[in-house]
């Protein structure tokens, strides 16, 4: 069993900042990648940012220069620092973890329950 738990969402005014955290626990051999996705009402879920265990990051164009993803491999934790927030950033933010559960080279993906981020204008 693997658990993925997000925290840090909330209500913030436009221009403000929030920091999201996501921790994975349970039957984990190694983590390959952790990522943040978001889904706004009536829209499809989209990738916001991702980071590999080696530290390589990628971002959606809409959040570049405003959001920063970082990870703590020892704690199986990923963070998303969000700055200069806009009303269009309002969404449920989901953490996704890609991992191995044993020496067998099979990767599994797990999702958290999501955390609401609301940006008021």
PDB file of C-alpha atoms in Angstrom:
ATOM      1  CA  UNK A   1       0.000   0.000   0.000  1.00  0.00           C
ATOM      2  CA  UNK A   2       1.117   3.521  -0.814  1.00  0.00           C
ATOM      3  CA  UNK A   3      -0.394   6.697   0.570  1.00  0.00           C
ATOM      4  CA  UNK A   4      -0.067  10.116  -1.004  1.00  0.00           C
ATOM      5  CA  UNK A   5      -1.090  13.081   1.097  1.00  0.00           C
ATOM      6  CA  UNK A   6      -1.244  16.710  -0.003  1.00  0.00           C
ATOM      7  CA  UNK A   7      -1.506  19.754   2.228  1.00  0.00           C
ATOM      8  CA  UNK A   8      -1.228  23.519   2.050  1.00  0.00           C
ATOM      9  CA  UNK A   9      -4.154  24.592  -0.099  1.00  0.00           C
ATOM     10  CA  UNK A  10      -6.429  27.466   0.784  1.00  0.00           C
ATOM     11  CA  UNK A  11      -7.824  30.834  -0.166  1.00  0.00           C
ATOM     12  CA  UNK A  12      -5.469  33.625  -1.182  1.00  0.00           C
ATOM     13  CA  UNK A  13      -5.793  36.980  -2.901  1.00  0.00           C
ATOM     14  CA  UNK A  14      -4.417  37.563  -6.367  1.00  0.00           C
ATOM     15  CA  UNK A  15      -0.723  38.303  -6.183  1.00  0.00           C
ATOM     16  CA  UNK A  16      -0.293  36.230  -3.054  1.00  0.00           C
ATOM     17  CA  UNK A  17       1.628  33.030  -2.378  1.00  0.00           C
ATOM     18  CA  UNK A  18       0.939  29.508  -1.188  1.00  0.00           C
ATOM     19  CA  UNK A  19       3.100  26.468  -0.601  1.00  0.00           C
ATOM     20  CA  UNK A  20       1.779  22.986  -1.243  1.00  0.00           C
ATOM     21  CA  UNK A  21       3.340  19.850   0.209  1.00  0.00           C
ATOM     22  CA  UNK A  22       2.951  16.225  -0.786  1.00  0.00           C
ATOM     23  CA  UNK A  23       4.301  13.233   1.095  1.00  0.00           C
ATOM     24  CA  UNK A  24       4.343   9.642  -0.092  1.00  0.00           C
ATOM     25  CA  UNK A  25       4.529   6.774   2.371  1.00  0.00           C
ATOM     26  CA  UNK A  26       4.084   3.038   2.566  1.00  0.00           C
ATOM     27  CA  UNK A  27       5.516   0.286   0.406  1.00  0.00           C
ATOM     28  CA  UNK A  28       8.076   2.352  -1.531  1.00  0.00           C
ATOM     29  CA  UNK A  29      11.369   1.025  -2.886  1.00  0.00           C
ATOM     30  CA  UNK A  30      12.287   4.144  -4.834  1.00  0.00           C
ATOM     31  CA  UNK A  31      10.599   7.178  -6.339  1.00  0.00           C
ATOM     32  CA  UNK A  32      11.268   8.082  -9.945  1.00  0.00           C
ATOM     33  CA  UNK A  33       9.207  11.235 -10.284  1.00  0.00           C
ATOM     34  CA  UNK A  34       6.775  13.430  -8.355  1.00  0.00           C
ATOM     35  CA  UNK A  35       4.468  15.905  -9.989  1.00  0.00           C
ATOM     36  CA  UNK A  36       1.676  18.375  -9.395  1.00  0.00           C
ATOM     37  CA  UNK A  37      -1.408  18.459 -11.584  1.00  0.00           C
ATOM     38  CA  UNK A  38      -4.443  20.681 -11.315  1.00  0.00           C
ATOM     39  CA  UNK A  39      -8.029  20.538 -12.440  1.00  0.00           C
ATOM     40  CA  UNK A  40     -10.304  23.549 -12.644  1.00  0.00           C
ATOM     41  CA  UNK A  41     -14.096  23.186 -12.863  1.00  0.00           C
ATOM     42  CA  UNK A  42     -15.131  22.086 -16.336  1.00  0.00           C
ATOM     43  CA  UNK A  43     -11.552  21.572 -17.477  1.00  0.00           C
ATOM     44  CA  UNK A  44      -9.271  18.606 -17.904  1.00  0.00           C
ATOM     45  CA  UNK A  45      -6.554  17.787 -15.431  1.00  0.00           C
ATOM     46  CA  UNK A  46      -3.267  19.355 -16.521  1.00  0.00           C
ATOM     47  CA  UNK A  47       0.362  19.014 -15.526  1.00  0.00           C
ATOM     48  CA  UNK A  48       1.647  21.963 -13.504  1.00  0.00           C
ATOM     49  CA  UNK A  49       5.177  20.891 -12.625  1.00  0.00           C
ATOM     50  CA  UNK A  50       7.242  17.756 -12.173  1.00  0.00           C
ATOM     51  CA  UNK A  51      10.573  16.786 -10.647  1.00  0.00           C
ATOM     52  CA  UNK A  52      12.606  13.628 -11.027  1.00  0.00           C
ATOM     53  CA  UNK A  53      14.637  11.976  -8.285  1.00  0.00           C
ATOM     54  CA  UNK A  54      17.699  13.461  -9.976  1.00  0.00           C
ATOM     55  CA  UNK A  55      16.314  16.966  -9.666  1.00  0.00           C
ATOM     56  CA  UNK A  56      15.257  17.601 -13.260  1.00  0.00           C
ATOM     57  CA  UNK A  57      12.192  19.820 -13.376  1.00  0.00           C
ATOM     58  CA  UNK A  58       9.647  20.860 -15.949  1.00  0.00           C
ATOM     59  CA  UNK A  59       6.788  23.331 -15.796  1.00  0.00           C
ATOM     60  CA  UNK A  60       3.655  24.250 -17.669  1.00  0.00           C
ATOM     61  CA  UNK A  61       4.181  27.464 -19.625  1.00  0.00           C
ATOM     62  CA  UNK A  62       1.387  29.117 -17.651  1.00  0.00           C
ATOM     63  CA  UNK A  63       3.274  28.812 -14.345  1.00  0.00           C
ATOM     64  CA  UNK A  64       6.894  29.270 -15.379  1.00  0.00           C
ATOM     65  CA  UNK A  65       8.662  31.997 -13.390  1.00  0.00           C
ATOM     66  CA  UNK A  66       5.832  31.964 -10.812  1.00  0.00           C
ATOM     67  CA  UNK A  67       5.868  28.419  -9.403  1.00  0.00           C
ATOM     68  CA  UNK A  68       8.818  26.407  -8.114  1.00  0.00           C
ATOM     69  CA  UNK A  69       8.815  22.667  -7.519  1.00  0.00           C
ATOM     70  CA  UNK A  70      11.319  21.095  -5.156  1.00  0.00           C
ATOM     71  CA  UNK A  71      11.768  17.733  -3.515  1.00  0.00           C
ATOM     72  CA  UNK A  72      13.229  16.041  -0.473  1.00  0.00           C
ATOM     73  CA  UNK A  73      14.209  12.515  -1.495  1.00  0.00           C
ATOM     74  CA  UNK A  74      14.914  11.436   2.070  1.00  0.00           C
ATOM     75  CA  UNK A  75      11.361  12.325   3.078  1.00  0.00           C
ATOM     76  CA  UNK A  76       9.620  11.235  -0.148  1.00  0.00           C
ATOM     77  CA  UNK A  77       8.171  14.714  -0.226  1.00  0.00           C
ATOM     78  CA  UNK A  78       7.607  17.295  -2.936  1.00  0.00           C
ATOM     79  CA  UNK A  79       6.738  20.960  -2.565  1.00  0.00           C
ATOM     80  CA  UNK A  80       5.162  23.500  -4.870  1.00  0.00           C
ATOM     81  CA  UNK A  81       5.882  27.126  -4.044  1.00  0.00           C
ATOM     82  CA  UNK A  82       3.328  29.276  -5.823  1.00  0.00           C
ATOM     83  CA  UNK A  83       3.837  33.009  -6.127  1.00  0.00           C
ATOM     84  CA  UNK A  84       2.114  35.838  -7.990  1.00  0.00           C
ATOM     85  CA  UNK A  85      -1.053  33.785  -7.958  1.00  0.00           C
ATOM     86  CA  UNK A  86      -3.808  34.601 -10.411  1.00  0.00           C
ATOM     87  CA  UNK A  87      -7.538  33.802 -10.316  1.00  0.00           C
ATOM     88  CA  UNK A  88      -6.955  31.399 -13.212  1.00  0.00           C
ATOM     89  CA  UNK A  89      -4.728  29.319 -10.920  1.00  0.00           C
ATOM     90  CA  UNK A  90      -7.863  28.356  -8.980  1.00  0.00           C
ATOM     91  CA  UNK A  91      -8.202  24.585  -9.103  1.00  0.00           C
ATOM     92  CA  UNK A  92      -7.883  21.377  -7.167  1.00  0.00           C
ATOM     93  CA  UNK A  93      -4.193  20.499  -7.084  1.00  0.00           C
ATOM     94  CA  UNK A  94      -3.251  16.838  -7.153  1.00  0.00           C
ATOM     95  CA  UNK A  95       0.044  15.171  -6.360  1.00  0.00           C
ATOM     96  CA  UNK A  96       1.172  12.279  -8.525  1.00  0.00           C
ATOM     97  CA  UNK A  97       3.974   9.905  -7.574  1.00  0.00           C
ATOM     98  CA  UNK A  98       5.719   7.468  -9.909  1.00  0.00           C
ATOM     99  CA  UNK A  99       7.578   4.793  -7.956  1.00  0.00           C
ATOM    100  CA  UNK A 100       8.904   1.300  -7.701  1.00  0.00           C
ATOM    101  CA  UNK A 101       7.716  -0.974  -4.929  1.00  0.00           C
ATOM    102  CA  UNK A 102      10.596  -3.472  -5.180  1.00  0.00           C
ATOM    103  CA  UNK A 103      13.736  -4.311  -7.162  1.00  0.00           C
ATOM    104  CA  UNK A 104      11.449  -5.395 -10.007  1.00  0.00           C
ATOM    105  CA  UNK A 105      11.590  -2.589 -12.612  1.00  0.00           C
ATOM    106  CA  UNK A 106       7.866  -1.923 -12.678  1.00  0.00           C
ATOM    107  CA  UNK A 107       6.678   1.627 -12.117  1.00  0.00           C
ATOM    108  CA  UNK A 108       3.417   2.439 -10.401  1.00  0.00           C
ATOM    109  CA  UNK A 109       1.594   5.771 -10.277  1.00  0.00           C
ATOM    110  CA  UNK A 110      -0.397   6.978  -7.316  1.00  0.00           C
ATOM    111  CA  UNK A 111      -2.585  10.044  -6.838  1.00  0.00           C
ATOM    112  CA  UNK A 112      -3.376  12.057  -3.766  1.00  0.00           C
ATOM    113  CA  UNK A 113      -6.901  13.185  -2.894  1.00  0.00           C
ATOM    114  CA  UNK A 114      -6.233  16.761  -3.971  1.00  0.00           C
ATOM    115  CA  UNK A 115      -6.141  20.106  -2.218  1.00  0.00           C
ATOM    116  CA  UNK A 116      -8.218  23.138  -3.183  1.00  0.00           C
ATOM    117  CA  UNK A 117      -6.475  26.363  -4.149  1.00  0.00           C
ATOM    118  CA  UNK A 118      -8.713  29.377  -4.604  1.00  0.00           C
ATOM    119  CA  UNK A 119      -7.348  32.728  -5.774  1.00  0.00           C
ATOM    120  CA  UNK A 120      -9.680  35.685  -5.369  1.00  0.00           C
ATOM    121  CA  UNK A 121      -9.452  38.758  -7.577  1.00  0.00           C
TER     122      UNK A 121
END
